[in-house]
PDB file of C-alpha atoms in Angstrom:
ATOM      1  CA  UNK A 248      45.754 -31.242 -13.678  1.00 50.00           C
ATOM      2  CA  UNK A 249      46.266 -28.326 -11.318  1.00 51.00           C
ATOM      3  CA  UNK A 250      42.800 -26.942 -12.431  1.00 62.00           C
ATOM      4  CA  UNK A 251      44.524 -23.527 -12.325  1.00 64.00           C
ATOM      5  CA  UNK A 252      44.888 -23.639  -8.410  1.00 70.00           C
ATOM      6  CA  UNK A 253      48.820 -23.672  -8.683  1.00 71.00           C
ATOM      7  CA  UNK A 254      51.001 -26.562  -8.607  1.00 78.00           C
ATOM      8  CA  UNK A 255      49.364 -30.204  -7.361  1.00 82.00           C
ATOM      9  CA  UNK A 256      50.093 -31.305  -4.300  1.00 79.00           C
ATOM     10  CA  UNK A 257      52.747 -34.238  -3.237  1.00 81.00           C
ATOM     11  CA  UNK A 258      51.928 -35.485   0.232  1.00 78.00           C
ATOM     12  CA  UNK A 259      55.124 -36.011   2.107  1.00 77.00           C
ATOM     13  CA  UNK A 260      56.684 -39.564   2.214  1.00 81.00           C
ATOM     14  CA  UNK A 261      55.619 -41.110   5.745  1.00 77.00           C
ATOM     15  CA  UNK A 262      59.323 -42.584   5.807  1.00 80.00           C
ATOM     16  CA  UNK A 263      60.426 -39.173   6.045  1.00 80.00           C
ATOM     17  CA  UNK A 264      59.053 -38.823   9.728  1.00 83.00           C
ATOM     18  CA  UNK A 265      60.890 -39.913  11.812  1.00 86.00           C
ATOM     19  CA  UNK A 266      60.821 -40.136  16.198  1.00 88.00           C
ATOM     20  CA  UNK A 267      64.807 -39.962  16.670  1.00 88.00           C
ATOM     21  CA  UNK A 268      65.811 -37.128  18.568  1.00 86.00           C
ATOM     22  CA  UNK A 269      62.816 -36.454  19.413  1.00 85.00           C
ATOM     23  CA  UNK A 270      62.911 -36.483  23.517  1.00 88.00           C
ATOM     24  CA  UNK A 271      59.129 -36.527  23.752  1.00 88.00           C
ATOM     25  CA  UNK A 272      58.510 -39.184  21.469  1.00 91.00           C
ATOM     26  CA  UNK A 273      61.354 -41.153  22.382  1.00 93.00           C
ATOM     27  CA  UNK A 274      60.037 -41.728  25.772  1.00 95.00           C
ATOM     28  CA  UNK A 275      56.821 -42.711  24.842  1.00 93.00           C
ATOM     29  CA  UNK A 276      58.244 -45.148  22.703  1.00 95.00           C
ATOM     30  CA  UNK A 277      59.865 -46.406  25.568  1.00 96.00           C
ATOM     31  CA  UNK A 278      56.939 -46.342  27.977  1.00 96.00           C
ATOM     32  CA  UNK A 279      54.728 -48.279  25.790  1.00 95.00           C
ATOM     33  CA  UNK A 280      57.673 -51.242  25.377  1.00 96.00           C
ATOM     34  CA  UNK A 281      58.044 -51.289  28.963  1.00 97.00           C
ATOM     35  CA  UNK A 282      54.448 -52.241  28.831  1.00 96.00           C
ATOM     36  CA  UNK A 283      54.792 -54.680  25.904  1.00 96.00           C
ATOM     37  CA  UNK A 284      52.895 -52.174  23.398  1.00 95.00           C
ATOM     38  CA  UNK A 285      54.148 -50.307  19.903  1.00 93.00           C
ATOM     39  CA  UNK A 286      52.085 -47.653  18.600  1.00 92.00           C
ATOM     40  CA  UNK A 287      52.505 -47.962  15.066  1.00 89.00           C
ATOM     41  CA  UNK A 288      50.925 -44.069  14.676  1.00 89.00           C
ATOM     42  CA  UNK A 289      53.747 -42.817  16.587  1.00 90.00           C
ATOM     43  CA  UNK A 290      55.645 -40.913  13.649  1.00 87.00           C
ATOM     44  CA  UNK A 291      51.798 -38.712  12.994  1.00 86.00           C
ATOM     45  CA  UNK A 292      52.796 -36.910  16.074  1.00 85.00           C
ATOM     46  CA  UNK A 293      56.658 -36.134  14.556  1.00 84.00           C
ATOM     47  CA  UNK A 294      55.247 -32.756  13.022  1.00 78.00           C
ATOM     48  CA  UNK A 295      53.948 -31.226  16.904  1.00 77.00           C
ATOM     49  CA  UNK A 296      57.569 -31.730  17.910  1.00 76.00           C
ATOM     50  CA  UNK A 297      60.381 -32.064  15.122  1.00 69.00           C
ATOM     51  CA  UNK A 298      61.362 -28.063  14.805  1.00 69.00           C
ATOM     52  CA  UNK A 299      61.561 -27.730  11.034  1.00 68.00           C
ATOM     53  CA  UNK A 300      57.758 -27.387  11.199  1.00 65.00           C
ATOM     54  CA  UNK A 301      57.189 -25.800  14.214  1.00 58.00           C
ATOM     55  CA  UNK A 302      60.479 -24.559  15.940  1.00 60.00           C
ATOM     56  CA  UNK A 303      60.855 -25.587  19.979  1.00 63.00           C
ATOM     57  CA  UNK A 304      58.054 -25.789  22.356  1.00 64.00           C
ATOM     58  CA  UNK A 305      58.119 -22.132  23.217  1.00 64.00           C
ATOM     59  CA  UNK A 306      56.732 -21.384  19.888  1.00 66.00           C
ATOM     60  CA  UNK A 307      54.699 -23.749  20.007  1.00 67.00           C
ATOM     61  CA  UNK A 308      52.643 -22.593  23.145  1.00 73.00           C
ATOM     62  CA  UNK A 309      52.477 -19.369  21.468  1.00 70.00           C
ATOM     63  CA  UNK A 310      50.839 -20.263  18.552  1.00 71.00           C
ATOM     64  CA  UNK A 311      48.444 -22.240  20.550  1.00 74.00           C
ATOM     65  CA  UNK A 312      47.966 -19.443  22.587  1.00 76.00           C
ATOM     66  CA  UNK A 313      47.862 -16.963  19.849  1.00 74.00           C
ATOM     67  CA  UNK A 314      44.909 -18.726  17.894  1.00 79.00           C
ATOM     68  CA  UNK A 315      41.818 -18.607  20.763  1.00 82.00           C
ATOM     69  CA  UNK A 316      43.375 -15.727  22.607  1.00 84.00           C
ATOM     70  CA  UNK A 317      42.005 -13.047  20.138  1.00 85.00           C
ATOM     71  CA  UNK A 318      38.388 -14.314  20.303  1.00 89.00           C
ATOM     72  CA  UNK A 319      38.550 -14.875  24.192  1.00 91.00           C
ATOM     73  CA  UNK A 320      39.635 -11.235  24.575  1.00 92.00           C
ATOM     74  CA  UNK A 321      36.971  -9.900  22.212  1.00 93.00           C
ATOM     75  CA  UNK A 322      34.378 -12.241  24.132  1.00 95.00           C
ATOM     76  CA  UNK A 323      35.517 -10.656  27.019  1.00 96.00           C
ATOM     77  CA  UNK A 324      34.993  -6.750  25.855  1.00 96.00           C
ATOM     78  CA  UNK A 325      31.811  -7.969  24.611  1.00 96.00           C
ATOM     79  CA  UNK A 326      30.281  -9.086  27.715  1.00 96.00           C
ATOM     80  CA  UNK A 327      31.751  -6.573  29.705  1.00 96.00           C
ATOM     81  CA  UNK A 328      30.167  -3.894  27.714  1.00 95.00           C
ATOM     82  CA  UNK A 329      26.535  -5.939  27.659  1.00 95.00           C
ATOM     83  CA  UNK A 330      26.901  -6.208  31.434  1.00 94.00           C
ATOM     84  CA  UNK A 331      27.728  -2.607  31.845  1.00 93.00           C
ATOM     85  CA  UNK A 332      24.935  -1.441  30.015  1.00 92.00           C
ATOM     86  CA  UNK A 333      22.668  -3.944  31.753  1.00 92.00           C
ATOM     87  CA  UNK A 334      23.588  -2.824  35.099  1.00 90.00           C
ATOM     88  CA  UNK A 335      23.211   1.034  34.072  1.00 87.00           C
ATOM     89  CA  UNK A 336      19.758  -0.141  32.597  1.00 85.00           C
ATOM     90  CA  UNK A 337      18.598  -1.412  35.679  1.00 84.00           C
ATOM     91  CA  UNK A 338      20.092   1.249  38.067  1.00 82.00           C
ATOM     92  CA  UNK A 339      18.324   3.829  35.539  1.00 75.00           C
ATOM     93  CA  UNK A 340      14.870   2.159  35.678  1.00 63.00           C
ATOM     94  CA  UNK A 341      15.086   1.140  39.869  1.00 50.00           C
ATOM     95  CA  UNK A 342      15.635   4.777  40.223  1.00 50.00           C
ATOM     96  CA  UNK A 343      12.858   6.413  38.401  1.00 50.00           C
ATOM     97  CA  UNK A 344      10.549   3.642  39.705  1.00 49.00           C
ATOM     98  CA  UNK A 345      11.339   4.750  43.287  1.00 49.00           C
ATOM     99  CA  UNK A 346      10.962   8.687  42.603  1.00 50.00           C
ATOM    100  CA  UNK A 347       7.806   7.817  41.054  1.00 52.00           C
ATOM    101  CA  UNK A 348       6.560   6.041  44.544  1.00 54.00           C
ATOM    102  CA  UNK A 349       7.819   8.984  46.287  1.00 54.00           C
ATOM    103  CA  UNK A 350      11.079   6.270  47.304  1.00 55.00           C
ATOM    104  CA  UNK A 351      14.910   7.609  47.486  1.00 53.00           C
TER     105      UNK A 351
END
């Protein structure tokens, strides 16, 4: 049944998630009864916060950080560099231009 990809997978049990002790989600539970309201999607968010999947929020921001930082840096170079040579371009070509009208 595995087709050869390795084992099958086995979705985790939605029981198994669960919002105790976590602050976060705690408090939201709380916020929406205080308003008369239960979000019965409440346990999808478990995995963002419970630490055997993620560790504490300091990890967290890093791998958020980590995953669009390496493409905003290479942006960066990128356009840098195409300015750079744009500007030297120009500068270049506004100089001969002016030698050529007898301009310095």
């Amino acid at each position: 049944m595995g087709h050869g990809h390795g084992e099958h997978f086995q979705a985790p049990d939605w029981k198994s998630y669960k919002i105790n002790g976590i602050p976060e989600l705690e408090q939201l539970k709380r916020l929406l009864a205080a308003q008369g309201l239960k979000d019965p999607w409440i346990r999808n968010e478990v995995w963002r916060y419970d630490p055997k999947f993620y560790g504490n929020e300091y990890r967290n921001a890093l791998k958020s950080l980590g995953r669009g930082l390496k493409y905003a840096v290479g942006a960066m170079v990128i356009t840098i560099a195409v300015e750079s040579f744009m500007k030297k371009k120009k500068n270049g070509t506004a100089h001969e231009s002016d030698s050529e009208n007898g301009h310095h």
